[in-house]
């Protein structure tokens, strides 16, 4: 059993990475020392998201740019014309080594082309971290305490269709007698038969084209040993710092952040990259019914021949692959690597789902309708937005988009009677797990009885309501001075 350990920071106020406003981005945050992969799946299904070890949830009713968690059903995903153009462009480049001009590669003004004249960024900007520093704790000792505490707790409770005779059946002679239709000339009959035959051929070719439409896998597997370039995608556990922190990775990250996001080069250190993209509270888990690589945090490194051109940071969870961040070499922007990376990650989900059916969703982070440059995520077919009040998934349609055009905050779920099935109520407070120090772990009710104080009651209730009943009873809430 893996145990999650978190330190709640409460409300946070900072600069918005979308509208660039100062002190207008409002959220709740917490530091995760350790997260069970199922707990994190539950958290992102309630609107949480991680950046390194920092987890945050936007206050959508109050913040400047409401953020709606978005996911794509990878098994129901359909390629658009724009997707196919990007895949063909990459395949041509790998085959011939020819670069399409940006003017040809991007069709400006075409609403279906998510890349426009420059490839769309694949990830939202890094959130502003709180100034608070989490207390240093012995994680393994805390895990042992939690296991002992949980072991004491009580377990929870054809009809047949009649055939009609065809007009052609029976004798020709009798048919001629009862027919009132005038006889047609032989030439006219030949012409009609020819037109009918041509119609059948056209219909067959149309059906054949439909049944032979290329899938995402077909496009991605169209490789040959005779290609001028070869693209290899390598999956690396994020804890393998020898590869995730290699010089090539840091150089690529710095180049991307400076050119694409205009970051200060002096701040793009190895330590800052590790804090943002390498460190993860998720520990690799390999259950028998899970995927071959297990659950946890990984990097997908895109190697073009011997050159690293892109890195996708992902979390593989019990119900999804969650995209954390994607960065690439701006010199290869003509390949629309941001969108290409998303298509590759969808294909990755489809591959995993073949052996692990429960894992069929691709999480793209946040959909921010009020920020036009972030709307590209909603252009993937079979995409759903998370209702920020009932936490159910709503298919993203033009109707939803028009509602967001009118008001940037929407409940999304039209059922006024619907409620959060994982809602935390006051009656659940007694069973919230607290970590008091290096040797003490107990439920909230015991904490109040022993200490005679409930000064942290309001903050603990706020935290529990945000993470939901299930996580509030499973995760360890660090309550140290």
PDB file of C-alpha atoms in Angstrom, residues 208-428:
ATOM      1  CA  UNK A 208     -13.919   1.430 -49.987  1.00  0.00           C
ATOM      2  CA  UNK A 209     -12.389   4.866 -49.355  1.00  0.00           C
ATOM      3  CA  UNK A 210     -14.355   5.137 -46.122  1.00  0.00           C
ATOM      4  CA  UNK A 211     -13.344   1.706 -44.845  1.00  0.00           C
ATOM      5  CA  UNK A 212      -9.705   2.301 -45.768  1.00  0.00           C
ATOM      6  CA  UNK A 213      -9.392   5.689 -44.079  1.00  0.00           C
ATOM      7  CA  UNK A 214      -6.053   5.858 -42.315  1.00  0.00           C
ATOM      8  CA  UNK A 215      -5.991   5.710 -38.532  1.00  0.00           C
ATOM      9  CA  UNK A 216      -3.563   7.524 -36.243  1.00  0.00           C
ATOM     10  CA  UNK A 217      -1.547   4.322 -35.882  1.00  0.00           C
ATOM     11  CA  UNK A 218      -1.394   3.939 -39.678  1.00  0.00           C
ATOM     12  CA  UNK A 219       0.163   7.389 -40.038  1.00  0.00           C
ATOM     13  CA  UNK A 220       2.660   6.861 -37.216  1.00  0.00           C
ATOM     14  CA  UNK A 221       3.752   3.426 -38.413  1.00  0.00           C
ATOM     15  CA  UNK A 222       4.463   4.602 -41.969  1.00  0.00           C
ATOM     16  CA  UNK A 223       8.240   4.291 -41.630  1.00  0.00           C
ATOM     17  CA  UNK A 224      10.901   2.671 -43.755  1.00  0.00           C
ATOM     18  CA  UNK A 225      14.545   1.705 -43.416  1.00  0.00           C
ATOM     19  CA  UNK A 226      15.219   3.820 -46.508  1.00  0.00           C
ATOM     20  CA  UNK A 227      14.041   7.014 -44.782  1.00  0.00           C
ATOM     21  CA  UNK A 228      16.550   9.824 -44.700  1.00  0.00           C
ATOM     22  CA  UNK A 229      15.762  10.482 -41.016  1.00  0.00           C
ATOM     23  CA  UNK A 230      14.640   8.196 -38.215  1.00  0.00           C
ATOM     24  CA  UNK A 231      12.546   9.271 -35.226  1.00  0.00           C
ATOM     25  CA  UNK A 232      12.766   7.239 -32.023  1.00  0.00           C
ATOM     26  CA  UNK A 233      10.695   7.894 -28.897  1.00  0.00           C
ATOM     27  CA  UNK A 234      12.222   6.597 -25.672  1.00  0.00           C
ATOM     28  CA  UNK A 235      10.237   6.251 -22.431  1.00  0.00           C
ATOM     29  CA  UNK A 236      12.332   7.145 -19.377  1.00  0.00           C
ATOM     30  CA  UNK A 237      11.333   6.980 -15.702  1.00  0.00           C
ATOM     31  CA  UNK A 238      11.593  10.532 -14.323  1.00  0.00           C
ATOM     32  CA  UNK A 239      13.643   9.231 -11.390  1.00  0.00           C
ATOM     33  CA  UNK A 240      16.390   8.189 -13.832  1.00  0.00           C
ATOM     34  CA  UNK A 241      18.166  11.534 -13.469  1.00  0.00           C
ATOM     35  CA  UNK A 242      21.167  10.370 -15.457  1.00  0.00           C
ATOM     36  CA  UNK A 243      18.947  10.552 -18.555  1.00  0.00           C
ATOM     37  CA  UNK A 244      16.217  13.046 -17.561  1.00  0.00           C
ATOM     38  CA  UNK A 245      18.829  15.586 -16.412  1.00  0.00           C
ATOM     39  CA  UNK A 246      21.338  14.981 -19.211  1.00  0.00           C
ATOM     40  CA  UNK A 247      23.071  17.984 -20.778  1.00  0.00           C
ATOM     41  CA  UNK A 248      21.008  17.602 -23.972  1.00  0.00           C
ATOM     42  CA  UNK A 249      17.757  17.820 -22.002  1.00  0.00           C
ATOM     43  CA  UNK A 250      18.779  20.942 -20.082  1.00  0.00           C
ATOM     44  CA  UNK A 251      20.048  22.659 -23.253  1.00  0.00           C
ATOM     45  CA  UNK A 252      16.772  21.874 -25.059  1.00  0.00           C
ATOM     46  CA  UNK A 253      14.667  23.083 -22.114  1.00  0.00           C
ATOM     47  CA  UNK A 254      16.595  26.380 -21.894  1.00  0.00           C
ATOM     48  CA  UNK A 255      16.347  26.976 -25.647  1.00  0.00           C
ATOM     49  CA  UNK A 256      12.597  26.324 -25.669  1.00  0.00           C
ATOM     50  CA  UNK A 257      11.820  28.494 -22.634  1.00  0.00           C
ATOM     51  CA  UNK A 258      13.876  31.430 -23.926  1.00  0.00           C
ATOM     52  CA  UNK A 259      12.599  31.422 -27.511  1.00  0.00           C
ATOM     53  CA  UNK A 260       8.993  30.309 -27.014  1.00  0.00           C
ATOM     54  CA  UNK A 261       8.192  31.763 -23.563  1.00  0.00           C
ATOM     55  CA  UNK A 262      10.758  34.584 -23.444  1.00  0.00           C
ATOM     56  CA  UNK A 263      12.099  33.437 -20.048  1.00  0.00           C
ATOM     57  CA  UNK A 264      15.163  34.910 -18.383  1.00  0.00           C
ATOM     58  CA  UNK A 265      18.104  32.570 -19.235  1.00  0.00           C
ATOM     59  CA  UNK A 266      19.722  33.233 -15.848  1.00  0.00           C
ATOM     60  CA  UNK A 267      16.772  31.585 -14.099  1.00  0.00           C
ATOM     61  CA  UNK A 268      16.788  28.466 -16.266  1.00  0.00           C
ATOM     62  CA  UNK A 269      19.136  26.382 -14.138  1.00  0.00           C
ATOM     63  CA  UNK A 270      19.333  22.628 -13.695  1.00  0.00           C
ATOM     64  CA  UNK A 271      17.778  23.029 -10.238  1.00  0.00           C
ATOM     65  CA  UNK A 272      14.792  24.968 -11.619  1.00  0.00           C
ATOM     66  CA  UNK A 273      14.210  22.342 -14.330  1.00  0.00           C
ATOM     67  CA  UNK A 274      14.409  19.566 -11.748  1.00  0.00           C
ATOM     68  CA  UNK A 275      11.925  21.343  -9.483  1.00  0.00           C
ATOM     69  CA  UNK A 276       9.524  21.901 -12.375  1.00  0.00           C
ATOM     70  CA  UNK A 277       9.804  18.766 -14.531  1.00  0.00           C
ATOM     71  CA  UNK A 278      11.934  16.087 -12.879  1.00  0.00           C
ATOM     72  CA  UNK A 279      10.841  15.885  -9.255  1.00  0.00           C
ATOM     73  CA  UNK A 280       7.554  14.111  -8.759  1.00  0.00           C
ATOM     74  CA  UNK A 281       5.616  12.961  -5.701  1.00  0.00           C
ATOM     75  CA  UNK A 282       4.398   9.930  -7.669  1.00  0.00           C
ATOM     76  CA  UNK A 283       6.262   6.713  -6.995  1.00  0.00           C
ATOM     77  CA  UNK A 284       6.453   4.042  -9.676  1.00  0.00           C
ATOM     78  CA  UNK A 285       3.894   1.303  -9.009  1.00  0.00           C
ATOM     79  CA  UNK A 286       3.579  -1.932 -10.990  1.00  0.00           C
ATOM     80  CA  UNK A 287       0.330  -3.719 -10.144  1.00  0.00           C
ATOM     81  CA  UNK A 288      -0.443  -7.003 -11.905  1.00  0.00           C
ATOM     82  CA  UNK A 289      -3.400  -5.480 -13.764  1.00  0.00           C
ATOM     83  CA  UNK A 290      -1.533  -2.328 -14.797  1.00  0.00           C
ATOM     84  CA  UNK A 291       0.501  -1.447 -17.902  1.00  0.00           C
ATOM     85  CA  UNK A 292       3.930  -2.966 -18.496  1.00  0.00           C
ATOM     86  CA  UNK A 293       5.843   0.172 -17.474  1.00  0.00           C
ATOM     87  CA  UNK A 294       3.653   0.655 -14.384  1.00  0.00           C
ATOM     88  CA  UNK A 295       2.215   3.885 -13.022  1.00  0.00           C
ATOM     89  CA  UNK A 296       4.220   6.997 -12.172  1.00  0.00           C
ATOM     90  CA  UNK A 297       6.019   9.939 -13.808  1.00  0.00           C
ATOM     91  CA  UNK A 298       7.891   9.504 -17.079  1.00  0.00           C
ATOM     92  CA  UNK A 299       9.601  11.404 -19.876  1.00  0.00           C
ATOM     93  CA  UNK A 300       9.137  10.606 -23.541  1.00  0.00           C
ATOM     94  CA  UNK A 301      12.309  11.680 -25.341  1.00  0.00           C
ATOM     95  CA  UNK A 302      12.037  12.307 -29.101  1.00  0.00           C
ATOM     96  CA  UNK A 303      15.337  11.475 -30.812  1.00  0.00           C
ATOM     97  CA  UNK A 304      15.721  12.489 -34.469  1.00  0.00           C
ATOM     98  CA  UNK A 305      18.653  10.360 -35.569  1.00  0.00           C
ATOM     99  CA  UNK A 306      21.096  11.229 -32.729  1.00  0.00           C
ATOM    100  CA  UNK A 307      19.600  14.621 -31.847  1.00  0.00           C
ATOM    101  CA  UNK A 308      17.108  15.282 -29.032  1.00  0.00           C
ATOM    102  CA  UNK A 309      14.349  17.470 -30.513  1.00  0.00           C
ATOM    103  CA  UNK A 310      11.514  17.180 -27.953  1.00  0.00           C
ATOM    104  CA  UNK A 311      10.559  15.906 -24.506  1.00  0.00           C
ATOM    105  CA  UNK A 312       7.073  15.077 -23.254  1.00  0.00           C
ATOM    106  CA  UNK A 313       6.629  14.912 -19.480  1.00  0.00           C
ATOM    107  CA  UNK A 314       3.724  12.634 -18.574  1.00  0.00           C
ATOM    108  CA  UNK A 315       2.100  10.908 -15.602  1.00  0.00           C
ATOM    109  CA  UNK A 316       0.754   7.397 -16.202  1.00  0.00           C
ATOM    110  CA  UNK A 317      -2.175   6.865 -13.834  1.00  0.00           C
ATOM    111  CA  UNK A 318      -4.777   4.111 -13.278  1.00  0.00           C
ATOM    112  CA  UNK A 319      -7.321   5.819 -15.543  1.00  0.00           C
ATOM    113  CA  UNK A 320      -5.308   8.097 -17.788  1.00  0.00           C
ATOM    114  CA  UNK A 321      -2.087   9.459 -19.197  1.00  0.00           C
ATOM    115  CA  UNK A 322      -1.782  13.057 -17.996  1.00  0.00           C
ATOM    116  CA  UNK A 323       0.359  15.467 -20.000  1.00  0.00           C
ATOM    117  CA  UNK A 324       2.453  17.559 -17.598  1.00  0.00           C
ATOM    118  CA  UNK A 325       4.586  19.550 -20.044  1.00  0.00           C
ATOM    119  CA  UNK A 326       6.028  19.371 -23.548  1.00  0.00           C
ATOM    120  CA  UNK A 327       9.052  21.246 -24.844  1.00  0.00           C
ATOM    121  CA  UNK A 328      10.834  21.046 -28.179  1.00  0.00           C
ATOM    122  CA  UNK A 329      13.578  22.530 -30.339  1.00  0.00           C
ATOM    123  CA  UNK A 330      12.190  25.729 -31.935  1.00  0.00           C
ATOM    124  CA  UNK A 331      14.356  25.017 -35.002  1.00  0.00           C
ATOM    125  CA  UNK A 332      11.868  22.255 -35.798  1.00  0.00           C
ATOM    126  CA  UNK A 333       8.719  24.331 -35.390  1.00  0.00           C
ATOM    127  CA  UNK A 334       7.908  23.669 -39.047  1.00  0.00           C
ATOM    128  CA  UNK A 335       6.989  20.120 -37.935  1.00  0.00           C
ATOM    129  CA  UNK A 336       4.341  21.417 -35.496  1.00  0.00           C
ATOM    130  CA  UNK A 337       5.941  19.388 -32.730  1.00  0.00           C
ATOM    131  CA  UNK A 338       3.524  20.579 -30.041  1.00  0.00           C
ATOM    132  CA  UNK A 339       0.526  19.115 -31.855  1.00  0.00           C
ATOM    133  CA  UNK A 340       2.521  16.139 -33.126  1.00  0.00           C
ATOM    134  CA  UNK A 341       3.492  15.363 -29.521  1.00  0.00           C
ATOM    135  CA  UNK A 342      -0.176  15.386 -28.484  1.00  0.00           C
ATOM    136  CA  UNK A 343      -1.014  12.940 -31.281  1.00  0.00           C
ATOM    137  CA  UNK A 344       1.851  10.705 -30.219  1.00  0.00           C
ATOM    138  CA  UNK A 345       0.609  10.739 -26.626  1.00  0.00           C
ATOM    139  CA  UNK A 346      -2.911   9.824 -27.760  1.00  0.00           C
ATOM    140  CA  UNK A 347      -1.431   6.907 -29.699  1.00  0.00           C
ATOM    141  CA  UNK A 348       0.471   5.935 -26.532  1.00  0.00           C
ATOM    142  CA  UNK A 349      -2.822   5.833 -24.591  1.00  0.00           C
ATOM    143  CA  UNK A 350      -4.429   3.726 -27.322  1.00  0.00           C
ATOM    144  CA  UNK A 351      -1.528   1.262 -27.116  1.00  0.00           C
ATOM    145  CA  UNK A 352      -1.793   0.963 -23.319  1.00  0.00           C
ATOM    146  CA  UNK A 353      -5.597   0.608 -23.474  1.00  0.00           C
ATOM    147  CA  UNK A 354      -5.190  -2.508 -25.619  1.00  0.00           C
ATOM    148  CA  UNK A 355      -3.908  -4.371 -22.535  1.00  0.00           C
ATOM    149  CA  UNK A 356      -5.237  -2.101 -19.754  1.00  0.00           C
ATOM    150  CA  UNK A 357      -8.795  -1.151 -20.855  1.00  0.00           C
ATOM    151  CA  UNK A 358      -9.449   1.137 -17.863  1.00  0.00           C
ATOM    152  CA  UNK A 359      -6.644   3.435 -19.001  1.00  0.00           C
ATOM    153  CA  UNK A 360      -8.174   5.067 -22.060  1.00  0.00           C
ATOM    154  CA  UNK A 361      -8.154   8.817 -21.362  1.00  0.00           C
ATOM    155  CA  UNK A 362      -5.624  11.478 -22.293  1.00  0.00           C
ATOM    156  CA  UNK A 363      -5.580  14.472 -19.922  1.00  0.00           C
ATOM    157  CA  UNK A 364      -4.313  17.705 -21.492  1.00  0.00           C
ATOM    158  CA  UNK A 365      -4.242  19.858 -18.363  1.00  0.00           C
ATOM    159  CA  UNK A 366      -6.473  22.947 -18.429  1.00  0.00           C
ATOM    160  CA  UNK A 367      -8.762  24.379 -21.080  1.00  0.00           C
ATOM    161  CA  UNK A 368      -8.886  28.176 -20.679  1.00  0.00           C
ATOM    162  CA  UNK A 369     -11.614  29.533 -22.937  1.00  0.00           C
ATOM    163  CA  UNK A 370     -11.017  33.141 -21.864  1.00  0.00           C
ATOM    164  CA  UNK A 371      -7.445  32.849 -23.222  1.00  0.00           C
ATOM    165  CA  UNK A 372      -7.654  32.393 -27.036  1.00  0.00           C
ATOM    166  CA  UNK A 373      -4.144  30.922 -27.326  1.00  0.00           C
ATOM    167  CA  UNK A 374      -5.173  28.064 -24.997  1.00  0.00           C
ATOM    168  CA  UNK A 375      -8.336  27.075 -26.892  1.00  0.00           C
ATOM    169  CA  UNK A 376      -6.414  24.758 -29.198  1.00  0.00           C
ATOM    170  CA  UNK A 377      -6.776  21.940 -26.649  1.00  0.00           C
ATOM    171  CA  UNK A 378     -10.505  21.841 -27.283  1.00  0.00           C
ATOM    172  CA  UNK A 379      -9.982  21.017 -30.972  1.00  0.00           C
ATOM    173  CA  UNK A 380      -9.191  17.358 -30.312  1.00  0.00           C
ATOM    174  CA  UNK A 381     -12.274  15.266 -30.988  1.00  0.00           C
ATOM    175  CA  UNK A 382     -14.049  13.445 -28.131  1.00  0.00           C
ATOM    176  CA  UNK A 383     -12.894  16.040 -25.575  1.00  0.00           C
ATOM    177  CA  UNK A 384     -14.611  16.564 -22.235  1.00  0.00           C
ATOM    178  CA  UNK A 385     -14.521  19.360 -19.649  1.00  0.00           C
ATOM    179  CA  UNK A 386     -14.801  18.774 -15.906  1.00  0.00           C
ATOM    180  CA  UNK A 387     -17.744  20.500 -14.219  1.00  0.00           C
ATOM    181  CA  UNK A 388     -16.153  22.603 -11.434  1.00  0.00           C
ATOM    182  CA  UNK A 389     -19.084  21.995  -9.078  1.00  0.00           C
ATOM    183  CA  UNK A 390     -20.316  18.429  -9.552  1.00  0.00           C
ATOM    184  CA  UNK A 391     -17.061  16.989 -10.971  1.00  0.00           C
ATOM    185  CA  UNK A 392     -18.725  15.113 -13.815  1.00  0.00           C
ATOM    186  CA  UNK A 393     -17.420  15.183 -17.374  1.00  0.00           C
ATOM    187  CA  UNK A 394     -19.303  17.184 -20.013  1.00  0.00           C
ATOM    188  CA  UNK A 395     -18.687  16.732 -23.744  1.00  0.00           C
ATOM    189  CA  UNK A 396     -17.135  19.892 -25.182  1.00  0.00           C
ATOM    190  CA  UNK A 397     -19.499  21.091 -27.911  1.00  0.00           C
ATOM    191  CA  UNK A 398     -20.238  24.352 -29.682  1.00  0.00           C
ATOM    192  CA  UNK A 399     -23.073  24.850 -27.199  1.00  0.00           C
ATOM    193  CA  UNK A 400     -20.590  24.770 -24.303  1.00  0.00           C
ATOM    194  CA  UNK A 401     -18.245  27.119 -26.178  1.00  0.00           C
ATOM    195  CA  UNK A 402     -21.025  29.639 -26.784  1.00  0.00           C
ATOM    196  CA  UNK A 403     -21.893  29.587 -23.073  1.00  0.00           C
ATOM    197  CA  UNK A 404     -18.261  30.265 -22.190  1.00  0.00           C
ATOM    198  CA  UNK A 405     -18.249  33.110 -24.718  1.00  0.00           C
ATOM    199  CA  UNK A 406     -21.020  34.760 -22.709  1.00  0.00           C
ATOM    200  CA  UNK A 407     -19.574  34.071 -19.265  1.00  0.00           C
ATOM    201  CA  UNK A 408     -16.071  32.766 -18.615  1.00  0.00           C
ATOM    202  CA  UNK A 409     -17.268  30.815 -15.561  1.00  0.00           C
ATOM    203  CA  UNK A 410     -19.860  28.102 -16.115  1.00  0.00           C
ATOM    204  CA  UNK A 411     -21.100  25.260 -13.954  1.00  0.00           C
ATOM    205  CA  UNK A 412     -21.214  23.140 -17.175  1.00  0.00           C
ATOM    206  CA  UNK A 413     -23.511  20.482 -15.692  1.00  0.00           C
ATOM    207  CA  UNK A 414     -27.043  21.540 -16.662  1.00  0.00           C
ATOM    208  CA  UNK A 415     -28.671  19.242 -14.108  1.00  0.00           C
ATOM    209  CA  UNK A 416     -29.467  21.667 -11.283  1.00  0.00           C
ATOM    210  CA  UNK A 417     -30.154  18.784  -8.880  1.00  0.00           C
ATOM    211  CA  UNK A 418     -26.810  17.057  -9.515  1.00  0.00           C
ATOM    212  CA  UNK A 419     -24.298  17.101  -6.672  1.00  0.00           C
ATOM    213  CA  UNK A 420     -20.753  15.993  -5.995  1.00  0.00           C
ATOM    214  CA  UNK A 421     -20.903  12.261  -5.160  1.00  0.00           C
ATOM    215  CA  UNK A 422     -17.529  12.520  -3.413  1.00  0.00           C
ATOM    216  CA  UNK A 423     -18.548  15.576  -1.379  1.00  0.00           C
ATOM    217  CA  UNK A 424     -16.883  15.985   2.014  1.00  0.00           C
ATOM    218  CA  UNK A 425     -19.344  16.727   4.802  1.00  0.00           C
ATOM    219  CA  UNK A 426     -18.777  17.707   8.438  1.00  0.00           C
ATOM    220  CA  UNK A 427     -19.808  14.224   9.490  1.00  0.00           C
ATOM    221  CA  UNK A 428     -16.693  12.922   7.726  1.00  0.00           C
TER     222      UNK A 428
END
